[in-house]
Tab-separated table of C-alpha atoms in Angstrom:
chain	number	residue	atom	x	y	z
A	90	MET	CA	4.526	26.302	-16.606
A	91	ARG	CA	4.784	22.960	-18.404
A	92	MET	CA	8.290	21.484	-18.506
A	93	SER	CA	9.757	19.885	-21.633
A	94	HIS	CA	10.352	16.145	-21.685
A	95	ARG	CA	14.115	16.731	-21.603
A	96	ALA	CA	13.826	19.106	-18.642
A	97	THR	CA	11.588	16.659	-16.825
A	98	ALA	CA	14.090	13.856	-17.392
A	99	ALA	CA	16.951	16.052	-16.186
A	100	LEU	CA	15.010	17.000	-13.063
A	101	ALA	CA	14.231	13.339	-12.400
A	102	GLY	CA	17.920	12.536	-12.756
A	103	LEU	CA	18.918	15.205	-10.265
A	104	LEU	CA	16.219	14.050	-7.851
A	105	LEU	CA	17.308	10.440	-8.179
A	106	THR	CA	20.965	11.359	-7.592
A	107	GLY	CA	20.011	13.332	-4.512
A	108	LEU	CA	17.840	10.541	-3.204
A	109	ALA	CA	20.574	7.989	-3.773
A	110	ALA	CA	23.099	10.110	-1.898
A	111	SER	CA	20.805	10.887	0.998
A	112	GLY	CA	19.589	7.284	1.049
A	113	ALA	CA	23.146	5.994	1.243
A	114	ALA	CA	23.888	8.366	4.102
A	115	ARG	CA	20.784	7.261	5.968
A	116	ALA	CA	21.597	3.619	5.289
A	117	ALA	CA	25.072	4.088	6.731
A	118	ALA	CA	23.464	5.481	9.865
A	119	GLY	CA	20.406	3.260	9.588
A	120	ASP	CA	20.813	1.822	13.061
A	121	ASP	CA	20.930	5.263	14.682
A	122	VAL	CA	17.808	5.183	16.850
A	123	ALA	CA	17.926	8.911	17.590
A	124	GLU	CA	18.025	9.771	13.886
A	125	ARG	CA	15.075	7.530	13.133
A	126	GLU	CA	13.079	8.994	16.011
A	127	ALA	CA	13.771	12.538	14.788
A	128	ARG	CA	12.609	11.600	11.301
A	129	TRP	CA	9.405	10.056	12.651
A	130	LYS	CA	8.727	13.100	14.835
A	131	ASP	CA	8.753	15.326	11.723
A	132	LEU	CA	6.583	12.918	9.760
A	133	ARG	CA	4.122	12.503	12.613
A	134	GLN	CA	3.682	16.271	12.846
A	135	SER	CA	3.214	16.550	9.088
A	136	LEU	CA	0.641	13.746	8.905
A	137	PHE	CA	-1.286	14.123	12.151
A	138	GLY	CA	-0.548	17.610	13.428
A	139	ASP	CA	-0.916	17.885	17.190
A	140	ARG	CA	-2.868	14.651	17.553
A	141	ALA	CA	-1.254	12.216	19.976
A	142	VAL	CA	0.107	8.995	18.490
A	143	GLU	CA	0.207	6.322	21.181
A	144	THR	CA	2.660	3.435	21.391
A	145	ALA	CA	1.174	1.432	24.274
A	146	LYS	CA	-0.802	-1.711	23.409
A	147	PRO	CA	-0.414	-1.591	19.610
A	148	LEU	CA	-3.470	-2.637	17.606
A	149	VAL	CA	-1.502	-3.782	14.553
A	150	ARG	CA	1.089	-6.533	14.267
A	151	MET	CA	3.358	-6.209	11.231
A	152	ASP	CA	5.091	-9.121	9.539
A	153	LEU	CA	7.952	-7.809	7.381
A	154	PRO	CA	11.335	-9.281	6.480
A	155	ASP	CA	14.176	-7.713	8.462
A	156	ARG	CA	16.136	-7.512	5.202
A	157	ALA	CA	14.298	-7.331	1.883
A	158	ASN	CA	15.231	-9.846	-0.804
A	159	ASP	CA	13.645	-7.567	-3.424
A	160	ALA	CA	13.218	-3.965	-2.275
A	161	ALA	CA	10.567	-3.342	-4.958
A	162	LEU	CA	8.423	-6.294	-3.808
A	163	VAL	CA	8.533	-6.412	-0.036
A	164	PRO	CA	5.726	-8.578	1.400
A	165	LEU	CA	3.832	-7.031	4.309
A	166	THR	CA	1.129	-8.568	6.484
A	167	MET	CA	-0.740	-6.376	8.960
A	168	THR	CA	-2.856	-8.162	11.559
A	169	MET	CA	-5.348	-6.120	13.587
A	170	THR	CA	-5.541	-7.480	17.120
A	171	ASP	CA	-8.763	-5.625	18.023
A	172	LYS	CA	-10.355	-5.228	14.616
A	173	ASP	CA	-13.716	-3.882	15.756
A	174	ARG	CA	-12.011	-0.817	17.229
A	175	ILE	CA	-10.263	0.135	13.995
A	176	LYS	CA	-11.759	2.439	11.371
A	177	GLY	CA	-8.585	3.283	9.447
A	178	LEU	CA	-4.936	2.448	8.976
A	179	TYR	CA	-1.982	4.580	7.865
A	180	LEU	CA	1.079	2.875	6.390
A	181	VAL	CA	4.205	5.054	6.533
A	182	ILE	CA	7.642	4.144	5.168
A	183	ASP	CA	9.678	6.835	6.838
A	184	ASP	CA	12.610	7.212	4.424
A	185	ASN	CA	10.802	6.664	1.136
A	186	PRO	CA	10.536	9.685	-1.213
A	187	ALA	CA	6.767	9.700	-0.509
A	188	PRO	CA	6.550	8.331	3.061
A	189	LEU	CA	2.760	7.903	3.267
A	190	ALA	CA	2.453	4.679	1.298
A	191	ALA	CA	-1.259	4.063	1.904
A	192	HIS	CA	-4.240	5.124	3.971
A	193	PHE	CA	-6.988	2.534	4.377
A	194	THR	CA	-10.466	3.536	5.537
A	195	PHE	CA	-12.664	0.583	6.459
A	196	GLY	CA	-16.413	0.460	5.855
A	197	PRO	CA	-19.207	-1.590	7.458
A	198	ALA	CA	-18.669	-4.508	5.047
A	199	ALA	CA	-14.977	-4.871	5.971
A	200	ASP	CA	-13.522	-7.497	8.232
A	201	PRO	CA	-10.231	-5.704	8.951
A	202	GLU	CA	-8.483	-8.485	10.818
A	203	GLU	CA	-5.711	-8.903	8.253
A	204	LEU	CA	-4.313	-7.066	5.239
A	205	LYS	CA	-1.546	-8.282	2.961
A	206	LEU	CA	0.183	-6.302	0.233
A	207	ARG	CA	3.586	-5.664	-1.327
A	208	ILE	CA	5.491	-2.425	-0.883
A	209	ARG	CA	8.607	-0.633	-2.122
A	210	VAL	CA	11.276	0.262	0.439
A	211	ASN	CA	13.925	2.644	-0.869
A	212	THR	CA	16.549	2.468	1.879
A	213	TYR	CA	17.072	1.359	5.473
A	214	SER	CA	13.918	2.642	7.111
A	215	ASN	CA	11.383	2.346	9.868
A	216	VAL	CA	7.942	1.283	8.695
A	217	HIS	CA	5.004	2.528	10.763
A	218	ALA	CA	1.464	1.167	10.828
A	219	VAL	CA	-0.782	3.660	12.604
A	220	ALA	CA	-4.264	2.439	13.468
A	221	GLU	CA	-7.059	4.982	13.896
A	222	THR	CA	-9.777	3.820	16.266
A	223	GLN	CA	-13.478	4.484	16.073
A	224	ASP	CA	-13.113	7.147	18.772
A	225	GLY	CA	-10.264	8.904	16.954
A	226	ALA	CA	-7.214	7.604	18.831
A	227	LEU	CA	-4.006	6.919	16.871
A	228	ILE	CA	-1.918	3.921	17.920
A	229	GLN	CA	1.348	3.020	16.169
A	230	THR	CA	3.456	-0.063	15.487
A	231	THR	CA	7.028	0.168	14.158
A	232	GLN	CA	9.407	-2.199	12.383
A	233	PHE	CA	12.858	-1.502	10.951
A	234	VAL	CA	13.597	-2.861	7.461
A	235	LYS	CA	16.880	-3.032	5.556
A	236	ALA	CA	16.392	-2.455	1.833
A	237	SER	CA	17.907	-0.500	-1.021
A	238	GLY	CA	16.531	1.057	-4.204
A	239	GLY	CA	12.947	-0.137	-4.117
A	240	CYS	CA	11.526	3.076	-5.591
A	241	SER	CA	14.081	3.400	-8.393
A	242	ALA	CA	14.301	-0.272	-9.392
A	243	PRO	CA	13.593	-0.614	-13.147
A	244	MET	CA	10.696	-2.701	-14.370
A	245	GLY	CA	12.925	-4.903	-16.516
A	246	MET	CA	10.788	-4.317	-19.625
A	247	THR	CA	9.718	-1.477	-21.889
A	248	ASP	CA	7.129	0.979	-20.630
A	249	ASP	CA	4.668	-0.260	-23.252
A	250	GLU	CA	5.086	-3.821	-22.013
A	251	ALA	CA	4.672	-2.720	-18.399
A	252	MET	CA	1.458	-0.849	-19.276
A	253	LYS	CA	-0.056	-3.653	-21.344
A	254	GLY	CA	-3.450	-4.562	-19.912
A	255	MET	CA	-3.272	-1.689	-17.428
A	256	GLY	CA	-6.387	-1.601	-15.267
A	257	ASP	CA	-7.234	-5.289	-15.637
A	258	MET	CA	-8.509	-6.651	-12.326
A	259	ARG	CA	-9.142	-10.064	-10.824
A	260	LEU	CA	-10.721	-10.919	-7.499
A	261	LYS	CA	-10.344	-14.401	-6.058
A	262	PHE	CA	-12.303	-15.647	-3.077
A	263	ALA	CA	-11.235	-18.407	-0.701
A	264	ASP	CA	-12.762	-21.763	-1.549
A	265	PRO	CA	-15.853	-22.004	0.693
A	266	ALA	CA	-15.729	-25.793	0.531
A	267	SER	CA	-12.160	-26.101	1.797
A	268	GLY	CA	-12.120	-23.020	3.996
A	269	ALA	CA	-8.678	-22.198	2.565
A	270	ALA	CA	-7.382	-18.872	3.845
A	271	SER	CA	-10.688	-18.306	5.583
A	272	PRO	CA	-11.243	-20.786	8.419
A	273	GLY	CA	-14.905	-21.324	9.088
A	274	ALA	CA	-16.010	-19.564	5.915
A	275	THR	CA	-18.604	-22.255	5.296
A	276	ASP	CA	-20.479	-21.129	8.402
A	277	SER	CA	-22.865	-18.216	8.195
A	278	GLY	CA	-21.425	-14.995	9.587
A	279	LYS	CA	-17.764	-15.907	9.026
A	280	PRO	CA	-15.533	-13.525	7.024
A	281	ILE	CA	-14.885	-14.124	3.348
A	282	ALA	CA	-11.200	-13.947	2.384
A	283	ALA	CA	-10.414	-12.292	-0.947
A	284	THR	CA	-7.356	-11.524	-3.066
A	285	LEU	CA	-7.479	-8.476	-5.345
A	286	MET	CA	-5.001	-8.320	-8.248
A	287	ILE	CA	-4.649	-5.175	-10.357
A	288	ARG	CA	-2.558	-4.807	-13.486
A	289	HIS	CA	-0.730	-1.474	-13.213
A	290	PRO	CA	3.000	-0.584	-13.374
A	291	ASN	CA	2.811	1.988	-10.565
A	292	PHE	CA	5.666	3.977	-12.096
A	293	THR	CA	7.384	6.047	-9.418
A	294	GLY	CA	8.975	8.741	-11.607
A	295	LEU	CA	12.390	7.619	-10.342
A	296	GLN	CA	12.844	4.636	-12.663
A	297	MET	CA	15.088	4.796	-15.713
A	298	ASN	CA	13.732	2.868	-18.676
A	299	GLN	CA	16.473	0.399	-19.580
A	300	VAL	CA	15.711	0.684	-23.300
A	301	SER	CA	15.245	4.441	-23.826
A	302	ARG	CA	17.552	5.459	-20.930
A	303	GLU	CA	15.049	8.142	-19.958
A	304	TYR	CA	13.116	8.466	-16.718
A	305	THR	CA	9.569	7.174	-16.924
A	306	PRO	CA	6.988	9.736	-15.733
A	307	ALA	CA	5.192	8.847	-12.522
A	308	ARG	CA	1.959	6.955	-13.026
A	309	TYR	CA	0.621	5.149	-9.997
A	310	ILE	CA	-2.633	4.031	-8.424
A	311	ASN	CA	-3.791	6.658	-5.954
A	312	ARG	CA	-7.189	5.281	-5.003
A	313	ILE	CA	-8.895	1.886	-4.754
A	314	SER	CA	-12.511	1.646	-3.636
A	315	VAL	CA	-14.117	-1.704	-2.815
A	316	THR	CA	-17.844	-2.066	-2.104
A	317	TYR	CA	-20.007	-5.097	-1.352
A	318	GLY	CA	-23.474	-4.395	-2.655
A	319	THR	CA	-24.247	-0.940	-1.263
A	320	GLN	CA	-21.772	-1.113	1.621
A	321	ASN	CA	-18.177	0.039	1.642
A	322	VAL	CA	-15.466	-2.530	2.311
A	323	PHE	CA	-12.486	-0.210	2.161
A	324	VAL	CA	-10.970	2.759	0.388
A	325	MET	CA	-7.221	2.843	-0.090
A	326	GLU	CA	-5.478	6.084	-0.993
A	327	GLY	CA	-1.994	5.191	-2.215
A	328	ASP	CA	1.255	6.553	-3.605
A	329	ILE	CA	4.455	5.340	-5.280
A	330	SER	CA	5.419	3.035	-2.373
A	331	ILE	CA	2.898	0.375	-3.432
A	332	SER	CA	4.574	-2.220	-5.649
A	333	ALA	CA	3.838	-2.684	-9.328
A	334	ASN	CA	0.798	-4.826	-10.181
A	335	PRO	CA	-0.674	-4.563	-6.667
A	336	VAL	CA	-1.999	-7.621	-4.880
A	337	ILE	CA	-4.096	-6.975	-1.768
A	338	ASN	CA	-5.458	-9.700	0.494
A	339	PHE	CA	-8.403	-8.666	2.651
A	340	ALA	CA	-11.661	-10.003	4.063
A	341	LEU	CA	-15.272	-8.872	4.020
A	342	ARG	CA	-18.296	-9.621	6.125
A	343	PRO	CA	-20.702	-12.054	4.418
A	344	ALA	CA	-23.888	-10.197	5.323
A	345	GLY	CA	-23.824	-8.045	2.181
A	346	LYS	CA	-25.927	-8.626	-0.925
A	347	GLY	CA	-24.901	-8.059	-4.501
A	348	PRO	CA	-21.523	-8.110	-6.207
A	349	VAL	CA	-18.196	-6.790	-4.967
A	350	THR	CA	-17.326	-3.745	-7.056
A	351	VAL	CA	-13.771	-2.451	-7.363
A	352	VAL	CA	-12.987	1.017	-8.719
A	353	THR	CA	-9.318	1.820	-9.336
A	354	GLN	CA	-7.966	5.269	-10.200
A	355	ASP	CA	-4.483	6.585	-10.914
A	356	ASN	CA	-2.772	9.969	-10.758
A	357	GLN	CA	-2.979	10.429	-14.534
A	358	GLY	CA	-6.781	10.236	-14.624
A	359	GLY	CA	-7.088	6.537	-15.392
A	360	ARG	CA	-10.216	4.888	-13.999
A	361	TRP	CA	-11.235	1.219	-14.138
A	362	GLU	CA	-14.263	-0.502	-12.649
A	363	ARG	CA	-15.270	-4.128	-12.404
A	364	SER	CA	-17.806	-6.135	-10.406
A	365	PHE	CA	-17.383	-9.703	-9.130
A	366	ASP	CA	-19.964	-12.186	-7.870
A	367	VAL	CA	-19.385	-13.518	-4.362
A	368	PRO	CA	-19.626	-17.317	-3.994
A	369	ALA	CA	-22.537	-18.383	-1.854
A	370	ALA	CA	-21.631	-19.792	1.547
A	371	SER	CA	-22.920	-23.238	2.361
A	372	HIS	CA	-24.752	-23.868	5.626
């Protein structure tokens, strides 16, 4: 049954009130290790079933602020210490309304040594990066972050303004001449660093428009596919925990031929595609 706009707004309001109350309670007990472990145990079972999730010798190092300056734009760097073993990466923000923020699957054209992106953190929460190895093992890293209201923070503009240019994409490559952000990129076989920027509001469904005073329906990127020629670089399946206007820093192996093609999709059926030429490496 399709709900009216008013009913949808009322439901969003009730959900937001409940989330705020439960978030405040969790924040008050945010340093309770036992509570956080119990939450993760439930999430782990929901996401991975009976598969073991190891903690020894983590394969991912996370760089996150201990306390977020802006809970809607929290910078995250994930460094893979044994990149050739990793075929996928799960990013879980335990106490967000939708805890599974992103699932990356790496292809043969990826150089998965480092990923950078910006996330929303709704309350005091553990953040888990779970690496999946080529042989199917799951190995986790955990960091605790203090934040508040990242998923309900308003955009600070009208919905129309936030959606202007939605789907526009840019892809910047490190300067091969300077080697900036990609040491050794001028040498054959070295990874090529890239920064992907996508125009999209990533509405969470929990944000009140400050002009209309109504809750904006959820509209967020749920899939990004990047290919280099005929080879996959990565696929990211995402949810509302990825910040508005996503920026993703990644690297690809230079052996591919042809353009880098990015296909972005959202939960409302939006689809955008664009191809970018890769600068030739000097020898």
